[in-house]
Short mmCIF file of C-alpha atoms in Angstrom, two decimals:
data_model
loop_
_atom_site.label_atom_id
_atom_site.label_comp_id
_atom_site.label_asym_id
_atom_site.label_seq_id
_atom_site.Cartn_x
_atom_site.Cartn_y
_atom_site.Cartn_z
CA PHE A 1 -26.61 59.56 -57.27
CA TRP A 2 -27.75 56.03 -58.20
CA LYS A 3 -27.17 54.74 -54.70
CA HIS A 4 -29.46 57.50 -53.40
CA LEU A 5 -32.19 56.47 -55.85
CA ASP A 6 -31.75 52.87 -54.70
CA ILE A 7 -32.51 53.98 -51.12
CA VAL A 8 -35.55 55.92 -52.35
CA ASP A 9 -36.81 52.92 -54.34
CA LYS A 10 -36.33 50.44 -51.50
CA THR A 11 -37.98 52.73 -48.99
CA ALA A 12 -40.91 53.30 -51.37
CA SER A 13 -41.27 49.54 -51.73
CA PHE A 14 -41.36 49.00 -47.96
CA VAL A 15 -43.84 51.86 -47.45
CA ALA A 16 -46.08 50.49 -50.22
CA ARG A 17 -46.14 47.10 -48.48
CA ASN A 18 -46.21 48.22 -44.84
CA GLY A 19 -48.12 51.50 -44.96
CA PHE A 20 -47.34 55.05 -44.06
CA GLU A 21 -46.87 54.19 -40.38
CA PHE A 22 -43.63 52.56 -41.58
CA GLU A 23 -42.69 55.85 -43.23
CA ASN A 24 -43.35 57.65 -39.93
CA LYS A 25 -41.03 55.22 -38.12
CA ILE A 26 -38.27 55.90 -40.65
CA GLN A 27 -38.76 59.65 -40.31
CA GLN A 28 -38.36 59.37 -36.53
CA SER A 29 -35.43 56.96 -36.53
CA GLU A 30 -33.56 58.69 -39.37
CA LYS A 31 -34.24 62.29 -38.35
CA GLY A 32 -31.33 64.40 -39.54
CA ASN A 33 -30.04 61.67 -41.90
CA LYS A 34 -29.69 63.34 -45.29
CA LYS A 35 -30.11 59.98 -47.05
CA PHE A 36 -33.78 60.03 -46.05
CA GLY A 37 -34.41 63.70 -46.84
CA PHE A 38 -36.72 62.60 -49.67
CA LEU A 39 -39.37 61.82 -47.04
CA ASN A 40 -39.81 65.56 -46.50
CA PRO A 41 -42.18 67.37 -48.90
CA GLY A 42 -39.67 70.14 -49.60
CA ASP A 43 -37.00 67.74 -50.86
CA PRO A 44 -36.36 67.59 -54.63
CA TYR A 45 -36.71 63.76 -54.58
CA HIS A 46 -40.02 63.74 -52.68
CA ALA A 47 -42.22 63.72 -55.80
CA TYR A 48 -40.17 60.83 -57.23
CA TYR A 49 -40.52 58.96 -53.93
CA GLN A 50 -44.31 59.45 -53.88
CA HIS A 51 -44.52 58.29 -57.49
CA LYS A 52 -42.55 55.12 -56.66
CA VAL A 53 -44.77 54.34 -53.66
CA LYS A 54 -47.81 54.62 -55.92
CA GLU A 55 -46.23 52.37 -58.56
CA PHE A 56 -45.33 49.70 -56.00
CA LYS A 57 -48.81 49.84 -54.44
CA GLU A 58 -50.40 49.39 -57.85
CA GLY A 59 -48.10 46.47 -58.59
CA GLU A 60 -46.54 48.11 -61.62
CA LEU A 61 -43.02 47.42 -60.40
CA ALA A 62 -41.35 44.35 -59.01
CA GLN A 63 -40.30 44.79 -55.39
CA PRO A 64 -36.55 45.49 -55.02
CA SER A 65 -34.48 43.13 -52.93
CA GLU A 66 -34.26 43.66 -49.17
CA TYR A 67 -31.80 46.17 -47.71
#
């Protein structure tokens, strides 16, 4: 569970810094990878992911370390 949230947080951090074109690249390269299911609007973690992207963009959170 926590490892999954770590992936969500790190991805949100990268998307906040690099833009949604980075998210699109991840969606294409990780298609079918359940670890990145949160990128899909129907996923239960999608709202959390969007919230984290917003927080990172607004500078409310420190950026997590690199993958």
